Amino acid sequence: GAVVSQHPSWVICKSGTSVKIECRSLDFQATTMFWYRQFPKQSLMLMATSNEGSKATYEQGVEKDKFLINHASLTLSTLTVTSAHPEDSSFYICSAAVNTEAFFGQGTRLTVV
Amino acid sequence: AQSVSQHNHHVILSEAASLELGCNYSYGGTVNLFWYVQYPGQHLQLLLKYFSGDPLVKGIKGFEAEFIKSKFSFNLRKPSVQWSDTAEYFCAVNAGTSYDKVIFGPGTSLSVIP
């Protein structure tokens, strides 16, 4: 199957700083990618849809100024958590689709201290 | 809006017992349906998927699921579970006409006792 890679796998940052997470489709091009977050023992919640060459579409309740998404090429989408706070600590997962099937990255564990 | 519900939050079974995890979705159009598994400390893996055709779908590791359109259901089954099946199971759906965002159910935690 297609491969989606996230970097970094885990990151620890200080409160108030910003963190960038990368999502790459390694062997295919993706005009659309999706960003999810998963709290411990909970399901994946869709945060936003990343569109190559245009603005991202955010789900209700997700602050677009806090979670900046850039999809500058057909193989890379980035999620930047700005002014991170401890409550932003979570597992962030991206996905991209090939022929209606979603492939997921391995996730990024963000811990804000 | 699409939504997915799963019947059980936590299921505990002994090895060799049969498993059925319930999943219902709400969406009036054509849908693609998925079951994902997340083993402890690992990322999501696709167990099986339904796009069209035979409503009984067979996936990896002996799992199967049946799509019942009239009931908006896509239940996951396995005749005999193993300790290694202990994991979190997520039912998911996306619109079938074109690729769209995948909506996940809340998940069912399965614990298999040796």
CSV table of C-alpha atoms in Angstrom, one decimal:
chain,number,residue,atom,x,y,z
A,1,GLY,CA,0.0,0.0,0.0
A,2,ALA,CA,0.9,3.7,-0.2
A,3,VAL,CA,3.2,5.1,2.5
A,4,VAL,CA,2.6,8.2,4.5
A,5,SER,CA,5.3,9.4,6.8
A,6,GLN,CA,5.2,11.8,9.7
A,7,HIS,CA,8.1,13.7,11.3
A,8,PRO,CA,8.9,13.9,14.1
A,9,SER,CA,7.5,10.8,15.8
A,10,TRP,CA,7.6,12.6,19.1
A,11,VAL,CA,8.4,16.0,20.3
A,12,ILE,CA,8.6,17.8,23.7
A,13,CYS,CA,8.3,21.6,23.7
A,14,LYS,CA,8.0,24.3,26.2
A,15,SER,CA,4.7,26.1,26.8
A,16,GLY,CA,4.4,29.1,24.5
A,17,THR,CA,6.6,27.8,21.7
A,18,SER,CA,5.5,26.6,18.3
A,19,VAL,CA,6.0,23.1,16.9
A,20,LYS,CA,5.9,22.0,13.3
A,21,ILE,CA,4.8,18.5,12.2
A,22,GLU,CA,5.4,17.2,8.7
A,23,CYS,CA,3.3,14.7,6.8
A,24,ARG,CA,4.7,13.3,3.5
A,25,SER,CA,3.2,11.0,1.0
A,26,LEU,CA,6.3,9.0,-0.1
A,27,ASP,CA,5.2,7.2,-3.2
A,28,PHE,CA,2.2,9.1,-4.4
A,29,GLN,CA,0.9,12.6,-4.8
A,30,ALA,CA,-1.9,13.8,-2.5
A,31,THR,CA,-3.9,16.9,-3.3
A,32,THR,CA,-5.7,16.4,0.0
A,33,MET,CA,-4.4,15.4,3.3
A,34,PHE,CA,-6.2,15.2,6.7
A,35,TRP,CA,-5.0,16.0,10.2
A,36,TYR,CA,-6.4,14.2,13.2
A,37,ARG,CA,-5.7,14.3,16.9
A,38,GLN,CA,-6.2,11.5,19.4
A,39,PHE,CA,-6.4,11.9,23.1
A,40,PRO,CA,-5.5,9.0,25.3
A,41,LYS,CA,-8.0,6.2,25.1
A,42,GLN,CA,-10.2,8.2,22.7
A,43,SER,CA,-11.0,8.1,19.0
A,44,LEU,CA,-9.4,10.1,16.3
A,45,MET,CA,-11.0,13.4,15.8
A,46,LEU,CA,-10.7,15.1,12.5
A,47,MET,CA,-9.1,18.6,12.9
A,48,ALA,CA,-8.8,19.8,9.3
A,49,THR,CA,-8.5,19.0,5.6
A,50,SER,CA,-5.4,20.2,4.0
A,51,ASN,CA,-5.7,21.2,0.4
A,52,GLU,CA,-2.7,21.6,-1.9
A,53,GLY,CA,-2.4,25.2,-3.1
A,54,SER,CA,-5.3,26.6,-1.1
A,55,LYS,CA,-6.5,27.2,2.4
A,56,ALA,CA,-7.2,24.4,4.8
A,57,THR,CA,-10.7,23.6,5.9
A,58,TYR,CA,-11.1,23.3,9.6
A,59,GLU,CA,-13.6,21.3,11.6
A,60,GLN,CA,-15.9,23.1,13.9
A,61,GLY,CA,-14.2,24.0,17.2
A,62,VAL,CA,-10.7,23.9,15.8
A,63,GLU,CA,-8.8,27.2,16.0
A,64,LYS,CA,-7.3,27.9,12.6
A,65,ASP,CA,-4.9,30.5,14.0
A,66,LYS,CA,-3.6,28.0,16.5
A,67,PHE,CA,-3.2,25.0,14.2
A,68,LEU,CA,-1.6,26.4,11.0
A,69,ILE,CA,-1.7,24.1,8.1
A,70,ASN,CA,0.3,24.5,4.9
A,71,HIS,CA,0.1,22.2,1.9
A,72,ALA,CA,2.7,23.7,-0.4
A,73,SER,CA,3.3,20.6,-2.6
A,74,LEU,CA,1.6,17.4,-3.6
A,75,THR,CA,3.7,15.4,-1.2
A,76,LEU,CA,3.9,17.5,1.9
A,77,SER,CA,1.5,19.0,4.4
A,78,THR,CA,2.7,20.6,7.6
A,79,LEU,CA,0.8,21.3,10.8
A,80,THR,CA,2.2,24.0,13.1
A,81,VAL,CA,0.9,24.2,16.7
A,82,THR,CA,1.5,27.8,17.6
A,83,SER,CA,1.9,29.0,21.2
A,84,ALA,CA,1.5,25.5,22.4
A,85,HIS,CA,0.1,24.9,25.9
A,86,PRO,CA,-0.1,21.7,27.9
A,87,GLU,CA,-3.7,21.0,26.8
A,88,ASP,CA,-2.4,20.7,23.2
A,89,SER,CA,-0.4,17.6,24.3
A,90,SER,CA,-1.9,14.9,22.2
A,91,PHE,CA,-1.2,12.4,19.4
A,92,TYR,CA,-1.4,14.0,16.0
A,93,ILE,CA,-2.0,11.8,12.9
A,94,CYS,CA,-2.2,12.7,9.3
A,95,SER,CA,-3.6,10.7,6.4
A,96,ALA,CA,-3.7,10.9,2.6
A,97,ALA,CA,-5.9,9.0,0.2
A,98,VAL,CA,-5.3,6.9,-2.8
A,99,ASN,CA,-8.4,5.9,-4.7
A,100,THR,CA,-10.7,6.6,-1.7
A,101,GLU,CA,-8.6,4.5,0.7
A,102,ALA,CA,-6.9,6.4,3.5
A,103,PHE,CA,-3.3,5.7,4.5
A,104,PHE,CA,-2.2,7.0,7.9
A,105,GLY,CA,1.1,8.3,9.1
A,106,GLN,CA,2.6,6.8,12.2
A,107,GLY,CA,1.6,9.8,14.3
A,108,THR,CA,3.4,12.4,16.3
A,109,ARG,CA,3.3,12.4,20.1
A,110,LEU,CA,3.4,16.1,21.2
A,111,THR,CA,4.1,16.8,24.9
A,112,VAL,CA,4.0,20.4,26.0
A,113,VAL,CA,5.6,21.1,29.3
B,1,ALA,CA,-23.3,15.1,8.6
B,2,GLN,CA,-21.8,11.7,8.8
B,3,SER,CA,-21.4,10.0,12.1
B,4,VAL,CA,-20.4,6.6,13.4
B,5,SER,CA,-21.4,4.8,16.5
B,6,GLN,CA,-19.9,1.7,18.1
B,7,HIS,CA,-22.0,-0.4,20.4
B,8,ASN,CA,-19.4,-1.4,23.0
B,9,HIS,CA,-16.8,0.8,24.7
B,10,HIS,CA,-14.9,-2.1,26.2
B,11,VAL,CA,-15.2,-5.9,25.5
B,12,ILE,CA,-13.4,-8.6,27.5
B,13,LEU,CA,-13.2,-12.1,26.1
B,14,SER,CA,-11.4,-15.3,26.8
B,15,GLU,CA,-9.2,-16.8,24.1
B,16,ALA,CA,-11.1,-18.9,21.5
B,17,ALA,CA,-14.3,-17.0,22.2
B,18,SER,CA,-16.2,-15.5,19.2
B,19,LEU,CA,-16.2,-11.8,18.7
B,20,GLU,CA,-18.7,-9.4,17.2
B,21,LEU,CA,-18.3,-5.6,17.4
B,22,GLY,CA,-21.2,-3.5,16.4
B,23,CYS,CA,-20.9,-0.4,14.2
B,24,ASN,CA,-23.6,1.8,12.8
B,25,TYR,CA,-23.3,4.9,10.7
B,26,SER,CA,-25.6,7.7,9.6
B,27,TYR,CA,-25.2,8.9,6.1
B,28,GLY,CA,-27.8,8.7,3.4
B,29,GLY,CA,-25.6,8.3,0.3
B,30,THR,CA,-23.1,5.8,-0.9
B,31,VAL,CA,-20.4,5.1,1.7
B,32,ASN,CA,-17.1,3.4,2.0
B,33,LEU,CA,-16.7,1.5,5.3
B,34,PHE,CA,-13.6,0.5,7.2
B,35,TRP,CA,-12.4,-1.2,10.3
B,36,TYR,CA,-9.1,-0.2,11.7
B,37,VAL,CA,-7.1,-1.7,14.5
B,38,GLN,CA,-4.6,0.0,16.8
B,39,TYR,CA,-2.4,-2.3,18.9
B,40,PRO,CA,-1.0,-0.9,22.1
B,41,GLY,CA,1.7,1.7,21.2
B,42,GLN,CA,1.3,1.3,17.5
B,43,HIS,CA,-0.4,3.3,14.7
B,44,LEU,CA,-3.5,2.5,12.9
B,45,GLN,CA,-3.7,-0.5,10.6
B,46,LEU,CA,-6.5,-1.3,8.2
B,47,LEU,CA,-8.2,-4.5,9.0
B,48,LEU,CA,-10.7,-4.5,6.1
B,49,LYS,CA,-12.8,-2.3,3.9
B,50,TYR,CA,-16.0,-2.3,2.0
B,51,PHE,CA,-16.5,-0.2,-1.2
B,52,SER,CA,-19.0,-2.2,-3.2
B,53,GLY,CA,-20.0,-5.8,-4.2
B,54,ASP,CA,-20.2,-8.7,-1.8
B,55,PRO,CA,-21.4,-7.3,1.5
B,56,LEU,CA,-19.4,-9.9,3.4
B,57,VAL,CA,-15.9,-8.7,3.5
B,58,LYS,CA,-12.9,-10.7,4.6
B,59,GLY,CA,-9.9,-8.9,6.1
B,60,ILE,CA,-6.5,-9.7,7.6
B,61,LYS,CA,-5.9,-11.9,10.6
B,62,GLY,CA,-9.2,-13.8,10.3
B,63,PHE,CA,-11.5,-10.9,10.6
B,64,GLU,CA,-14.6,-10.3,8.6
B,65,ALA,CA,-17.4,-7.7,8.5
B,66,GLU,CA,-20.9,-7.7,7.0
B,67,PHE,CA,-22.4,-4.6,5.5
B,68,ILE,CA,-26.2,-4.5,6.0
B,69,LYS,CA,-27.4,-1.5,4.1
B,70,SER,CA,-30.9,-1.6,5.5
B,71,LYS,CA,-29.6,-1.4,9.0
B,72,PHE,CA,-26.7,1.1,8.3
B,73,SER,CA,-24.5,-1.4,10.0
B,74,PHE,CA,-21.0,-2.8,9.4
B,75,ASN,CA,-20.3,-5.3,12.2
B,76,LEU,CA,-16.9,-6.8,12.7
B,77,ARG,CA,-16.6,-10.5,13.5
B,78,LYS,CA,-14.0,-13.1,14.3
B,79,PRO,CA,-14.9,-16.7,15.1
B,80,SER,CA,-12.0,-17.3,17.6
B,81,VAL,CA,-10.0,-14.5,19.2
B,82,GLN,CA,-6.4,-14.7,20.4
B,83,TRP,CA,-4.6,-12.8,23.1
B,84,SER,CA,-2.8,-11.0,20.3
B,85,ASP,CA,-6.1,-9.5,19.2
B,86,THR,CA,-6.1,-7.2,22.3
B,87,ALA,CA,-6.3,-3.7,20.8
B,88,GLU,CA,-8.5,-0.8,20.1
B,89,TYR,CA,-10.9,-1.2,17.1
B,90,PHE,CA,-12.3,1.7,15.2
B,91,CYS,CA,-15.1,1.6,12.7
B,92,ALA,CA,-14.9,4.4,10.1
B,93,VAL,CA,-16.8,5.8,7.1
B,94,ASN,CA,-16.3,8.2,4.2
B,95,ALA,CA,-18.5,9.3,1.4
B,96,GLY,CA,-18.4,6.8,-1.4
B,97,THR,CA,-18.8,9.1,-4.4
B,98,SER,CA,-15.4,10.6,-4.1
B,99,TYR,CA,-12.7,10.7,-1.6
B,100,ASP,CA,-13.7,12.6,1.5
B,101,LYS,CA,-12.7,12.8,5.1
B,102,VAL,CA,-12.8,9.7,7.1
B,103,ILE,CA,-15.0,9.9,10.2
B,104,PHE,CA,-14.2,7.5,13.0
B,105,GLY,CA,-16.3,5.9,15.6
B,106,PRO,CA,-15.4,6.2,19.3
B,107,GLY,CA,-13.6,2.9,19.3
B,108,THR,CA,-14.0,-0.4,21.1
B,109,SER,CA,-11.3,-1.6,23.4
B,110,LEU,CA,-10.9,-5.4,23.2
B,111,SER,CA,-9.1,-7.3,25.9
B,112,VAL,CA,-8.5,-11.0,25.4
B,113,ILE,CA,-7.7,-13.0,28.5
B,114,PRO,CA,-5.3,-16.0,27.9
